[in-house]
Amino acid sequence: MDGRRLTKYGKTQKECRTWVKETLGKIENGLTYEGTQVTLEQFVELWLDGKDLSRRLHTVLQYRQIVSQHILPHLGKMRLQDIQPAHVKQLYFRKRGEGRGDRTVQLIHTVLNNVLKQAVREGLLGHNPVDAVDRPNVEQTEHPILSEEQARKLVIASMNVRNGTLYYMALITGM
């Protein structure tokens, strides 16, 4: 590729032939030698710098937090082309095992998917491995509401309290 040799060692001939076919397909889709050497960490930095131009500051800060806390410690040193769906699933399971919430795992999925989708558009990857992984579900939790009797007790109890007016306003507005 680009006058350079790519090597890969496999356990069987079949595995090696499959890799050669996949690599040739990626080369036809625009993969370059430099693209095969890029790590996720390197690419994410470029991706985040590009997001500064097209997203709000708060969104970019959230992307940076998700990337630095959750994605890069586990997948950052891997080359883009080596990331497989199994690695992504393992990341999700690890985060759930650490006690992370469903919404956090879903944000990790979204950010990682966007990063690798951009790598595909730039020709660094032949396909996005996140596409083969189901998006994590977020279970909707129903928040309890006060009954009429409980609301009446709250109003009576908060009459002589310093922030009683705030409690009353929160109650009548549904906060």
PDB file of C-alpha atoms in Angstrom:
ATOM      1  CA  MET A   1       0.000   0.000   0.000  1.00  0.00           C
ATOM      2  CA  ASP A   2       1.502   3.325  -1.088  1.00  0.00           C
ATOM      3  CA  GLY A   3       4.756   1.436  -1.769  1.00  0.00           C
ATOM      4  CA  ARG A   4       4.846  -0.005   1.755  1.00  0.00           C
ATOM      5  CA  ARG A   5       4.201  -3.509   2.967  1.00  0.00           C
ATOM      6  CA  LEU A   6       1.466  -4.400   5.401  1.00  0.00           C
ATOM      7  CA  THR A   7       1.892  -7.550   7.423  1.00  0.00           C
ATOM      8  CA  LYS A   8      -0.470  -9.514   9.576  1.00  0.00           C
ATOM      9  CA  TYR A   9       0.077 -12.824  11.250  1.00  0.00           C
ATOM     10  CA  GLY A  10      -2.767 -15.261  11.621  1.00  0.00           C
ATOM     11  CA  LYS A  11      -3.304 -18.680  13.084  1.00  0.00           C
ATOM     12  CA  THR A  12      -4.684 -20.189   9.875  1.00  0.00           C
ATOM     13  CA  GLN A  13      -4.376 -19.641   6.144  1.00  0.00           C
ATOM     14  CA  LYS A  14      -8.097 -18.976   5.960  1.00  0.00           C
ATOM     15  CA  GLU A  15      -7.794 -16.177   8.515  1.00  0.00           C
ATOM     16  CA  CYS A  16      -4.918 -14.627   6.548  1.00  0.00           C
ATOM     17  CA  ARG A  17      -6.771 -14.861   3.218  1.00  0.00           C
ATOM     18  CA  THR A  18      -9.821 -13.220   4.773  1.00  0.00           C
ATOM     19  CA  TRP A  19      -7.646 -10.390   6.067  1.00  0.00           C
ATOM     20  CA  VAL A  20      -6.061  -9.906   2.624  1.00  0.00           C
ATOM     21  CA  LYS A  21      -9.508  -9.715   0.976  1.00  0.00           C
ATOM     22  CA  GLU A  22     -10.756  -7.234   3.554  1.00  0.00           C
ATOM     23  CA  THR A  23      -7.639  -5.103   3.237  1.00  0.00           C
ATOM     24  CA  LEU A  24      -7.839  -5.033  -0.563  1.00  0.00           C
ATOM     25  CA  GLY A  25     -11.471  -3.961  -0.262  1.00  0.00           C
ATOM     26  CA  LYS A  26     -10.493  -1.182   2.118  1.00  0.00           C
ATOM     27  CA  ILE A  27      -7.738  -0.024  -0.249  1.00  0.00           C
ATOM     28  CA  GLU A  28     -10.284   0.172  -3.066  1.00  0.00           C
ATOM     29  CA  ASN A  29     -12.447   2.348  -0.798  1.00  0.00           C
ATOM     30  CA  GLY A  30      -9.590   4.801  -0.260  1.00  0.00           C
ATOM     31  CA  LEU A  31      -7.649   3.411   2.698  1.00  0.00           C
ATOM     32  CA  THR A  32      -4.055   4.691   2.851  1.00  0.00           C
ATOM     33  CA  TYR A  33      -0.975   3.388   4.646  1.00  0.00           C
ATOM     34  CA  GLU A  34      -1.028   6.329   7.041  1.00  0.00           C
ATOM     35  CA  GLY A  35      -4.654   5.472   7.782  1.00  0.00           C
ATOM     36  CA  THR A  36      -3.666   1.994   8.883  1.00  0.00           C
ATOM     37  CA  GLN A  37      -1.269   3.408  11.487  1.00  0.00           C
ATOM     38  CA  VAL A  38      -3.608   5.958  13.128  1.00  0.00           C
ATOM     39  CA  THR A  39      -4.689   5.164  16.683  1.00  0.00           C
ATOM     40  CA  LEU A  40      -8.100   6.047  18.049  1.00  0.00           C
ATOM     41  CA  GLU A  41      -6.485   8.543  20.408  1.00  0.00           C
ATOM     42  CA  GLN A  42      -4.810  10.419  17.531  1.00  0.00           C
ATOM     43  CA  PHE A  43      -7.954  10.485  15.438  1.00  0.00           C
ATOM     44  CA  VAL A  44     -10.217  11.575  18.296  1.00  0.00           C
ATOM     45  CA  GLU A  45      -8.064  14.640  18.942  1.00  0.00           C
ATOM     46  CA  LEU A  46      -8.443  15.719  15.322  1.00  0.00           C
ATOM     47  CA  TRP A  47     -12.155  14.932  15.413  1.00  0.00           C
ATOM     48  CA  LEU A  48     -12.683  17.010  18.557  1.00  0.00           C
ATOM     49  CA  ASP A  49     -10.759  19.949  17.093  1.00  0.00           C
ATOM     50  CA  GLY A  50     -13.114  19.861  14.109  1.00  0.00           C
ATOM     51  CA  LYS A  51     -16.160  19.792  16.404  1.00  0.00           C
ATOM     52  CA  ASP A  52     -15.098  23.104  17.953  1.00  0.00           C
ATOM     53  CA  LEU A  53     -16.191  24.734  14.695  1.00  0.00           C
ATOM     54  CA  SER A  54     -19.562  23.043  14.267  1.00  0.00           C
ATOM     55  CA  ARG A  55     -20.944  22.448  17.778  1.00  0.00           C
ATOM     56  CA  ARG A  56     -21.751  24.533  20.839  1.00  0.00           C
ATOM     57  CA  LEU A  57     -19.081  24.824  23.502  1.00  0.00           C
ATOM     58  CA  HIS A  58     -21.055  22.797  26.073  1.00  0.00           C
ATOM     59  CA  THR A  59     -21.531  19.950  23.579  1.00  0.00           C
ATOM     60  CA  VAL A  60     -17.825  19.830  22.737  1.00  0.00           C
ATOM     61  CA  LEU A  61     -16.937  19.845  26.443  1.00  0.00           C
ATOM     62  CA  GLN A  62     -19.300  16.916  26.992  1.00  0.00           C
ATOM     63  CA  TYR A  63     -17.701  15.065  24.041  1.00  0.00           C
ATOM     64  CA  ARG A  64     -14.252  15.675  25.521  1.00  0.00           C
ATOM     65  CA  GLN A  65     -15.344  14.394  28.931  1.00  0.00           C
ATOM     66  CA  ILE A  66     -16.900  11.217  27.503  1.00  0.00           C
ATOM     67  CA  VAL A  67     -13.807  10.579  25.379  1.00  0.00           C
ATOM     68  CA  SER A  68     -11.221  11.219  28.098  1.00  0.00           C
ATOM     69  CA  GLN A  69     -13.030   9.425  30.934  1.00  0.00           C
ATOM     70  CA  HIS A  70     -14.574   6.479  29.154  1.00  0.00           C
ATOM     71  CA  ILE A  71     -13.333   5.760  25.638  1.00  0.00           C
ATOM     72  CA  LEU A  72      -9.612   6.539  25.493  1.00  0.00           C
ATOM     73  CA  PRO A  73      -8.569   4.670  28.663  1.00  0.00           C
ATOM     74  CA  HIS A  74      -9.870   1.441  27.121  1.00  0.00           C
ATOM     75  CA  LEU A  75      -9.555   1.842  23.340  1.00  0.00           C
ATOM     76  CA  GLY A  76      -7.253   4.843  22.855  1.00  0.00           C
ATOM     77  CA  LYS A  77      -4.026   2.956  22.089  1.00  0.00           C
ATOM     78  CA  MET A  78      -5.679   0.676  19.511  1.00  0.00           C
ATOM     79  CA  ARG A  79      -5.273   1.372  15.817  1.00  0.00           C
ATOM     80  CA  LEU A  80      -8.532   2.364  14.169  1.00  0.00           C
ATOM     81  CA  GLN A  81      -8.471  -0.619  11.846  1.00  0.00           C
ATOM     82  CA  ASP A  82      -8.034  -3.044  14.761  1.00  0.00           C
ATOM     83  CA  ILE A  83     -11.188  -1.994  16.619  1.00  0.00           C
ATOM     84  CA  GLN A  84     -13.811  -4.722  16.359  1.00  0.00           C
ATOM     85  CA  PRO A  85     -17.452  -4.864  17.499  1.00  0.00           C
ATOM     86  CA  ALA A  86     -16.372  -7.186  20.316  1.00  0.00           C
ATOM     87  CA  HIS A  87     -14.112  -4.426  21.704  1.00  0.00           C
ATOM     88  CA  VAL A  88     -17.032  -1.994  21.676  1.00  0.00           C
ATOM     89  CA  LYS A  89     -19.349  -4.454  23.444  1.00  0.00           C
ATOM     90  CA  GLN A  90     -16.640  -5.153  26.006  1.00  0.00           C
ATOM     91  CA  LEU A  91     -16.345  -1.406  26.662  1.00  0.00           C
ATOM     92  CA  TYR A  92     -20.100  -1.165  27.296  1.00  0.00           C
ATOM     93  CA  PHE A  93     -20.070  -4.172  29.649  1.00  0.00           C
ATOM     94  CA  ARG A  94     -17.078  -2.778  31.515  1.00  0.00           C
ATOM     95  CA  LYS A  95     -18.789   0.573  31.994  1.00  0.00           C
ATOM     96  CA  ARG A  96     -21.972  -1.074  33.248  1.00  0.00           C
ATOM     97  CA  GLY A  97     -19.834  -3.189  35.571  1.00  0.00           C
ATOM     98  CA  GLU A  98     -18.289  -0.010  36.966  1.00  0.00           C
ATOM     99  CA  GLY A  99     -21.785   1.133  37.860  1.00  0.00           C
ATOM    100  CA  ARG A 100     -22.187   3.686  35.085  1.00  0.00           C
ATOM    101  CA  GLY A 101     -25.763   4.564  34.214  1.00  0.00           C
ATOM    102  CA  ASP A 102     -27.572   3.518  31.059  1.00  0.00           C
ATOM    103  CA  ARG A 103     -27.543   7.087  29.742  1.00  0.00           C
ATOM    104  CA  THR A 104     -23.750   7.329  30.140  1.00  0.00           C
ATOM    105  CA  VAL A 105     -23.256   4.096  28.190  1.00  0.00           C
ATOM    106  CA  GLN A 106     -25.607   5.431  25.524  1.00  0.00           C
ATOM    107  CA  LEU A 107     -23.566   8.660  25.280  1.00  0.00           C
ATOM    108  CA  ILE A 108     -20.370   6.609  24.948  1.00  0.00           C
ATOM    109  CA  HIS A 109     -22.031   4.711  22.083  1.00  0.00           C
ATOM    110  CA  THR A 110     -23.113   7.921  20.353  1.00  0.00           C
ATOM    111  CA  VAL A 111     -19.725   9.627  20.599  1.00  0.00           C
ATOM    112  CA  LEU A 112     -17.760   6.535  19.537  1.00  0.00           C
ATOM    113  CA  ASN A 113     -20.158   5.958  16.641  1.00  0.00           C
ATOM    114  CA  ASN A 114     -19.723   9.558  15.439  1.00  0.00           C
ATOM    115  CA  VAL A 115     -15.932   9.342  15.702  1.00  0.00           C
ATOM    116  CA  LEU A 116     -15.692   6.111  13.716  1.00  0.00           C
ATOM    117  CA  LYS A 117     -18.298   7.278  11.191  1.00  0.00           C
ATOM    118  CA  GLN A 118     -16.037  10.247  10.454  1.00  0.00           C
ATOM    119  CA  ALA A 119     -13.058   7.896  10.098  1.00  0.00           C
ATOM    120  CA  VAL A 120     -15.018   5.932   7.478  1.00  0.00           C
ATOM    121  CA  ARG A 121     -15.875   9.156   5.609  1.00  0.00           C
ATOM    122  CA  GLU A 122     -12.197  10.128   5.614  1.00  0.00           C
ATOM    123  CA  GLY A 123     -11.172   6.730   4.259  1.00  0.00           C
ATOM    124  CA  LEU A 124      -9.289   5.598   7.347  1.00  0.00           C
ATOM    125  CA  LEU A 125     -11.717   2.722   7.973  1.00  0.00           C
ATOM    126  CA  GLY A 126     -13.566   0.453   5.585  1.00  0.00           C
ATOM    127  CA  HIS A 127     -16.576   0.131   7.898  1.00  0.00           C
ATOM    128  CA  ASN A 128     -17.742   1.360  11.284  1.00  0.00           C
ATOM    129  CA  PRO A 129     -17.520  -1.417  13.902  1.00  0.00           C
ATOM    130  CA  VAL A 130     -20.075   0.359  16.092  1.00  0.00           C
ATOM    131  CA  ASP A 131     -22.720  -0.275  13.398  1.00  0.00           C
ATOM    132  CA  ALA A 132     -22.590  -3.969  14.313  1.00  0.00           C
ATOM    133  CA  VAL A 133     -23.360  -3.236  17.979  1.00  0.00           C
ATOM    134  CA  ASP A 134     -26.867  -2.470  19.192  1.00  0.00           C
ATOM    135  CA  ARG A 135     -27.402   0.925  20.774  1.00  0.00           C
ATOM    136  CA  PRO A 136     -27.708   0.513  24.554  1.00  0.00           C
ATOM    137  CA  ASN A 137     -31.213   1.042  25.907  1.00  0.00           C
ATOM    138  CA  VAL A 138     -32.118   3.582  28.537  1.00  0.00           C
ATOM    139  CA  GLU A 139     -34.924   2.392  30.741  1.00  0.00           C
ATOM    140  CA  GLN A 140     -37.475   5.090  31.406  1.00  0.00           C
ATOM    141  CA  THR A 141     -38.140   5.489  35.093  1.00  0.00           C
ATOM    142  CA  GLU A 142     -41.445   6.793  36.305  1.00  0.00           C
ATOM    143  CA  HIS A 143     -41.078   9.447  38.954  1.00  0.00           C
ATOM    144  CA  PRO A 144     -43.579   9.294  41.787  1.00  0.00           C
ATOM    145  CA  ILE A 145     -46.020  12.164  42.120  1.00  0.00           C
ATOM    146  CA  LEU A 146     -47.710  13.409  45.236  1.00  0.00           C
ATOM    147  CA  SER A 147     -51.301  12.528  45.909  1.00  0.00           C
ATOM    148  CA  GLU A 148     -53.773  15.299  46.658  1.00  0.00           C
ATOM    149  CA  GLU A 149     -53.548  14.565  50.374  1.00  0.00           C
ATOM    150  CA  GLN A 150     -49.714  14.594  50.323  1.00  0.00           C
ATOM    151  CA  ALA A 151     -49.718  17.904  48.412  1.00  0.00           C
ATOM    152  CA  ARG A 152     -52.100  19.429  50.971  1.00  0.00           C
ATOM    153  CA  LYS A 153     -49.800  18.296  53.826  1.00  0.00           C
ATOM    154  CA  LEU A 154     -46.783  19.776  52.052  1.00  0.00           C
ATOM    155  CA  VAL A 155     -48.496  23.153  51.651  1.00  0.00           C
ATOM    156  CA  ILE A 156     -49.505  23.216  55.319  1.00  0.00           C
ATOM    157  CA  ALA A 157     -46.037  22.145  56.506  1.00  0.00           C
ATOM    158  CA  SER A 158     -44.256  24.702  54.337  1.00  0.00           C
ATOM    159  CA  MET A 159     -46.331  27.739  55.405  1.00  0.00           C
ATOM    160  CA  ASN A 160     -44.041  28.770  58.244  1.00  0.00           C
ATOM    161  CA  VAL A 161     -40.789  27.628  56.663  1.00  0.00           C
ATOM    162  CA  ARG A 162     -38.243  30.061  55.261  1.00  0.00           C
ATOM    163  CA  ASN A 163     -38.497  28.741  51.669  1.00  0.00           C
ATOM    164  CA  GLY A 164     -42.160  27.818  51.918  1.00  0.00           C
ATOM    165  CA  THR A 165     -43.101  29.984  48.940  1.00  0.00           C
ATOM    166  CA  LEU A 166     -40.593  28.143  46.771  1.00  0.00           C
ATOM    167  CA  TYR A 167     -42.023  24.774  47.827  1.00  0.00           C
ATOM    168  CA  TYR A 168     -45.525  26.011  47.044  1.00  0.00           C
ATOM    169  CA  MET A 169     -44.468  27.302  43.629  1.00  0.00           C
ATOM    170  CA  ALA A 170     -42.681  24.014  42.853  1.00  0.00           C
ATOM    171  CA  LEU A 171     -45.818  22.113  43.794  1.00  0.00           C
ATOM    172  CA  ILE A 172     -48.283  24.122  41.716  1.00  0.00           C
ATOM    173  CA  THR A 173     -46.000  24.217  38.643  1.00  0.00           C
ATOM    174  CA  GLY A 174     -45.278  20.495  38.727  1.00  0.00           C
ATOM    175  CA  MET A 175     -41.592  20.898  39.397  1.00  0.00           C
TER     176      MET A 175
END
